[in-house]
PDB file of C-alpha atoms in Angstrom:
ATOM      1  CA  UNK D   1      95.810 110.305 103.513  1.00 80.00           C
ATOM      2  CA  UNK D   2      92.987 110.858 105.693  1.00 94.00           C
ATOM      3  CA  UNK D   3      92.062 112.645 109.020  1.00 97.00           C
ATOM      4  CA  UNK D   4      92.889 109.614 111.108  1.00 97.00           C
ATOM      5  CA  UNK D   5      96.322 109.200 109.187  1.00 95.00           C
ATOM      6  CA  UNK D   6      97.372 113.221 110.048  1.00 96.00           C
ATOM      7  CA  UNK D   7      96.617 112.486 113.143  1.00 97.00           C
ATOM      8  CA  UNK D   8      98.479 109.379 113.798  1.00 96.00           C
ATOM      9  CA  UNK D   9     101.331 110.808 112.089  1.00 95.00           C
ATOM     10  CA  UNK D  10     101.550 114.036 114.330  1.00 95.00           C
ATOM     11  CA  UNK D  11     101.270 111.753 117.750  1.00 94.00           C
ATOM     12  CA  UNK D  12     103.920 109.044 115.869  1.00 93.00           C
ATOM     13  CA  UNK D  13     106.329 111.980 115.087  1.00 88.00           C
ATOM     14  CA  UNK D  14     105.824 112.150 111.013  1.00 77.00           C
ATOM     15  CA  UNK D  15     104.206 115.746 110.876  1.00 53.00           C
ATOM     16  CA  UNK D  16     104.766 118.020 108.351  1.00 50.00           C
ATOM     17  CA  UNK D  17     107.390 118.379 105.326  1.00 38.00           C
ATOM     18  CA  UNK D  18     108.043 114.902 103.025  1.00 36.00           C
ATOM     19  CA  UNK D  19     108.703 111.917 103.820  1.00 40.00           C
ATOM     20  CA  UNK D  20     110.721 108.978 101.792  1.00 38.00           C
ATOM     21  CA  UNK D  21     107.220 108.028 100.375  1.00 39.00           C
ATOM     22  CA  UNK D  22     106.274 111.130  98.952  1.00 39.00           C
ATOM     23  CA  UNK D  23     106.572 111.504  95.191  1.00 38.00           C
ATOM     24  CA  UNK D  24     109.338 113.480  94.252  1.00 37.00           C
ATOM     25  CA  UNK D  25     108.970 116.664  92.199  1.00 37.00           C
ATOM     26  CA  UNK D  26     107.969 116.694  88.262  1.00 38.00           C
ATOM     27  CA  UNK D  27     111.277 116.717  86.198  1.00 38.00           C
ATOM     28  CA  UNK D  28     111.933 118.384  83.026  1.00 42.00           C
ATOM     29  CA  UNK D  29     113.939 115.734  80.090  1.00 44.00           C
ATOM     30  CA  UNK D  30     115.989 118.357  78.782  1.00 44.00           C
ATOM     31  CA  UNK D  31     117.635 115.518  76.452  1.00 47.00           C
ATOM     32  CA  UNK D  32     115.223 114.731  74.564  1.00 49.00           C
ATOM     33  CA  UNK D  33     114.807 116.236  71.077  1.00 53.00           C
ATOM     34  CA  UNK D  34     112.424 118.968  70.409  1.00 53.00           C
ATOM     35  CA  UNK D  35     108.874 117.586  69.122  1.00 54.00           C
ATOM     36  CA  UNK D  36     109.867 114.119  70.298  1.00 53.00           C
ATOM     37  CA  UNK D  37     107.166 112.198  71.816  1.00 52.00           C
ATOM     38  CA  UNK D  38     107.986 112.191  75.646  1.00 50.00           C
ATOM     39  CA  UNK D  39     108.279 108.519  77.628  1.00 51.00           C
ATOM     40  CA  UNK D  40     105.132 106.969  79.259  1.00 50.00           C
ATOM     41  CA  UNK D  41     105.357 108.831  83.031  1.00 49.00           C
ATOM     42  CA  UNK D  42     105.830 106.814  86.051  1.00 49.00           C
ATOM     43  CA  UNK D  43     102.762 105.205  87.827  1.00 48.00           C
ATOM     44  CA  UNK D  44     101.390 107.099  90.762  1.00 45.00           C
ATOM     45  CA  UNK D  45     102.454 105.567  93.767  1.00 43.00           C
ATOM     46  CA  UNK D  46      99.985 103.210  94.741  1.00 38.00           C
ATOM     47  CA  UNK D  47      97.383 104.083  98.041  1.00 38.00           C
ATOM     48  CA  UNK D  48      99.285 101.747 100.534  1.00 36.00           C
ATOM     49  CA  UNK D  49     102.748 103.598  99.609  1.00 36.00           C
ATOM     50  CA  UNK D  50     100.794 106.664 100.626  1.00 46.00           C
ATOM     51  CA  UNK D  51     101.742 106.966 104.517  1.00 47.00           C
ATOM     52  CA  UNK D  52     104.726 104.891 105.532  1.00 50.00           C
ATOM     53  CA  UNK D  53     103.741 101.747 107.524  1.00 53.00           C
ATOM     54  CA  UNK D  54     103.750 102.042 111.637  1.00 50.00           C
ATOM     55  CA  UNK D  55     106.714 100.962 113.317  1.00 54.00           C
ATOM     56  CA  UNK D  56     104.764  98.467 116.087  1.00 52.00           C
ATOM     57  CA  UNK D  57     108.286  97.820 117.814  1.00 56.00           C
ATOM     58  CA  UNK D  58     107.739 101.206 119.062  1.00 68.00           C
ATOM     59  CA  UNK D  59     105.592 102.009 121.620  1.00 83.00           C
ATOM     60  CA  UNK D  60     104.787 105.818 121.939  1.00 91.00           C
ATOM     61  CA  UNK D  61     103.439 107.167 125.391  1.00 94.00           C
ATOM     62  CA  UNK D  62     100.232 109.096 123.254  1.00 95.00           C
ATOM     63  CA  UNK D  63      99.723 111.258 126.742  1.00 95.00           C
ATOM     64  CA  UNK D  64     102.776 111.955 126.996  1.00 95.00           C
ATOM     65  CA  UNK D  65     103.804 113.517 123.455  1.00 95.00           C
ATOM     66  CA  UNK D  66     100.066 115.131 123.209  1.00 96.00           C
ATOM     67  CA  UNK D  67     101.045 116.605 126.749  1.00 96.00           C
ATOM     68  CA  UNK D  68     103.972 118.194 125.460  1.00 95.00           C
ATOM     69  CA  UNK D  69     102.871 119.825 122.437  1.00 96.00           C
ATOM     70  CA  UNK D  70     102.408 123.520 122.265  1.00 95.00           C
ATOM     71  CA  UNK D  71      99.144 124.511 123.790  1.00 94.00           C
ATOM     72  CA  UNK D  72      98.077 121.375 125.161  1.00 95.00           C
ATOM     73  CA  UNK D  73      97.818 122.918 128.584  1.00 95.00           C
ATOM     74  CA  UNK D  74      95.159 125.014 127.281  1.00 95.00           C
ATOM     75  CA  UNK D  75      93.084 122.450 125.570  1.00 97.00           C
ATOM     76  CA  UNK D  76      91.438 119.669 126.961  1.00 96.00           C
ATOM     77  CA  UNK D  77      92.310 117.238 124.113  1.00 96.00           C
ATOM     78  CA  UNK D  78      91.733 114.332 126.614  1.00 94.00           C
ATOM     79  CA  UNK D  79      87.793 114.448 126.606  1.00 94.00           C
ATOM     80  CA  UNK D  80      87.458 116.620 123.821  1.00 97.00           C
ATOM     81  CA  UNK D  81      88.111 115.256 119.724  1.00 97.00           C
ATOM     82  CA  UNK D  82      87.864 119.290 118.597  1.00 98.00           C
ATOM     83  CA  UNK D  83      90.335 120.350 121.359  1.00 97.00           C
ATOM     84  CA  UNK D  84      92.277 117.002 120.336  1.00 97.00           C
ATOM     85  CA  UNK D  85      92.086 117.883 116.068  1.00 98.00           C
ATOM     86  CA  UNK D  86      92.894 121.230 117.114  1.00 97.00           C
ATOM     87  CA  UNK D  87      96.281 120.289 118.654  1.00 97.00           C
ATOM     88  CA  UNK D  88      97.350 118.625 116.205  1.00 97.00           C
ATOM     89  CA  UNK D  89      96.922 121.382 113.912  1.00 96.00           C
ATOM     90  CA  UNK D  90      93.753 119.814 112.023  1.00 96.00           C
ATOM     91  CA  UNK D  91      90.448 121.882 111.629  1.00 97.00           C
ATOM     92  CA  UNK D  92      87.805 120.520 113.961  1.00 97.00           C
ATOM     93  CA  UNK D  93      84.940 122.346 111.838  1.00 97.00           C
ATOM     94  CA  UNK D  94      81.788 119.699 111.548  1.00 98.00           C
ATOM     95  CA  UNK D  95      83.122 118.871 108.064  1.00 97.00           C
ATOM     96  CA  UNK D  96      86.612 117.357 109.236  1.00 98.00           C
ATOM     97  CA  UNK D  97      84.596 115.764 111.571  1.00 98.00           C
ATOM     98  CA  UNK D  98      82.094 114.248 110.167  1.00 98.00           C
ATOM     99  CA  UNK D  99      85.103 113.186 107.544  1.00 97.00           C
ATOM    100  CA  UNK D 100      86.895 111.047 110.654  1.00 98.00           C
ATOM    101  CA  UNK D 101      83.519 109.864 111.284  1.00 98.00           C
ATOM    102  CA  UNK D 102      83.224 108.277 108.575  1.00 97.00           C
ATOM    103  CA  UNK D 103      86.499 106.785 108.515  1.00 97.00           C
ATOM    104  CA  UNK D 104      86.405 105.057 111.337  1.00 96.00           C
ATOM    105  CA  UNK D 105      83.373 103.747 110.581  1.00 95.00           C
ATOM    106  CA  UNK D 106      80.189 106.140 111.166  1.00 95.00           C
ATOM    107  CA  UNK D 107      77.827 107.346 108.622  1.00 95.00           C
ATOM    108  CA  UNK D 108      75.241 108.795 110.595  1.00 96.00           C
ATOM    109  CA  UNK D 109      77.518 111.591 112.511  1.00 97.00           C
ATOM    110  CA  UNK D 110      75.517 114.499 113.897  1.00 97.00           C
ATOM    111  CA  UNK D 111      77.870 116.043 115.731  1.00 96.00           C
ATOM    112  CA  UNK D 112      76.382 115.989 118.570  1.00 97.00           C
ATOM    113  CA  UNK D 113      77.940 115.442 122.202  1.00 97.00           C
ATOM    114  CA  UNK D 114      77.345 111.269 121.794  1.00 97.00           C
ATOM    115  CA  UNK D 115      78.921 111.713 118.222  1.00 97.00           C
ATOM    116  CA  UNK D 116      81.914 113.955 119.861  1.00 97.00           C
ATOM    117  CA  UNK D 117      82.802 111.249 122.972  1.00 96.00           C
ATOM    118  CA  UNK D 118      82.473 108.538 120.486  1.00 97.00           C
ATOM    119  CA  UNK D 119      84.876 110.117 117.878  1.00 97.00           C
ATOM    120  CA  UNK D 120      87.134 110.850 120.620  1.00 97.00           C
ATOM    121  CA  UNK D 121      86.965 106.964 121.601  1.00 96.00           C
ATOM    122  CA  UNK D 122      87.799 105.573 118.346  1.00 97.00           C
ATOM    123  CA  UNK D 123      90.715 107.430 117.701  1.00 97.00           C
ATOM    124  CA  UNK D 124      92.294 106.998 120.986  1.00 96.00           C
ATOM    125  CA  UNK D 125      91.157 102.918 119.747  1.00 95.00           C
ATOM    126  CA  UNK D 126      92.638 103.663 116.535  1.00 95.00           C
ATOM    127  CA  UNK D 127      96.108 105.359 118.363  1.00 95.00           C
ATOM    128  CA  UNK D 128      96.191 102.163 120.720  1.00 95.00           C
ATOM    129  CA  UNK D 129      96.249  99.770 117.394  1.00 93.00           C
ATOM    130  CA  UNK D 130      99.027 101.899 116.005  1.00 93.00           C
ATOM    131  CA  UNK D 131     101.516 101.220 118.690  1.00 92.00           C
ATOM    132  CA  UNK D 132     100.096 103.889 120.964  1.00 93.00           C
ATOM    133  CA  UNK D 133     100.014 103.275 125.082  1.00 93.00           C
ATOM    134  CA  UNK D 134      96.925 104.811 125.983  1.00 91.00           C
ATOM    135  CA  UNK D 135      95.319 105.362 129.398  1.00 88.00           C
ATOM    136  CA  UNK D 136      92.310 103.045 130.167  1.00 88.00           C
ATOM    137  CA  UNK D 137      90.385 105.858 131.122  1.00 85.00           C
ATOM    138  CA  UNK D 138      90.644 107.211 127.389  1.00 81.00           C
ATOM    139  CA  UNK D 139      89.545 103.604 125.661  1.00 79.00           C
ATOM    140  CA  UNK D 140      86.594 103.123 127.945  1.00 69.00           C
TER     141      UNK D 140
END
C-alpha cells in the first residue's frame, strides 16, 4: 500500500492492526510425512486485494475526524502536508514525500513550498474522491 493509501485509511477509520484482507499467518502441515514434498503454497493475494475497497455510501466529515485526532490542535495539518503526514502518524521526511509525490502524479518534486501546497492539494483531491467531504477552501 502506498503513502496515499495509509493515509486514506487513517482519515476512513482502517488504521493500524489487520484487516479481513491481510494474509493470514504462515502455517506449519504437521500431517504431512517427514521428507514429503510439501503442496504448491497459495498465491499472494493479488495488488487490488491489498487495501479493502472504499465504502462511497459513506461520507466522512475529513475536518472533522482530522480535528479530533490527538495533537491536531497543535499542528496545522490544514495548510501544511508535513503537519498533515505527521498526524496521521506517517514520516513527513523529503523521502515520504517525494514518495506521495509521485503517486499522485509528480515526478519532479523538490520539496519546495509550491511542491508542499500542491501535495497538500492533491490529497485533500484524492480524500474528496474517496468519499471524503472536504472544505472548498482545502480543494482550491
Amino acid at each position: 500500500m502506498g503513502i496515499f493509501g495509509k493515509i486514506r485509511d487513517v482519515v476512513f477509520g482502517r488504521k493500524g492492526g489487520s484487516d479481513a484482507s491481510s494474509p493470514p499467518p504462515p502455517t506449519v502441515d504437521t500431517t504431512q510425512a517427514p521428507g514429503a514434498t510439501p503442496p504448491a503454497p497459495a498465491p499472494p493475494p493479488s495488488a487490488t486485494t491489498a487495501s479493502p475497497p472504499v465504502d462511497r455510501s459513506r461520507v466522512v466529515d475529513v475536518e472533522n475526524t482530522l480535528d479530533s485526532m490527538p495533537g491536531a490542535d497543535h499542528l496545522n495539518w490544514r495548510t501544511s502536508i508535513v503537519d498533515l503526514m505527521k498526524l496521521v502518524g506517517i514520516d513527513a521526511d523529503f523521502e515520504s514525500r517525494k514518495l506521495l509525490a509521485q503517486e499522485l502524479g509528480r515526478r519532479d518534486y523538490s520539496g519546495s513550498a509550491e511542491d508542499n501546497v500542491w501535495l497538500h492539494r492533491k490529497v485533500m483531491q484524492g480524500l474528496a474522491s474517496n468519499g471524503g467531504k472536504i472544505p472548498p477552501e482545502f480543494l482550491d
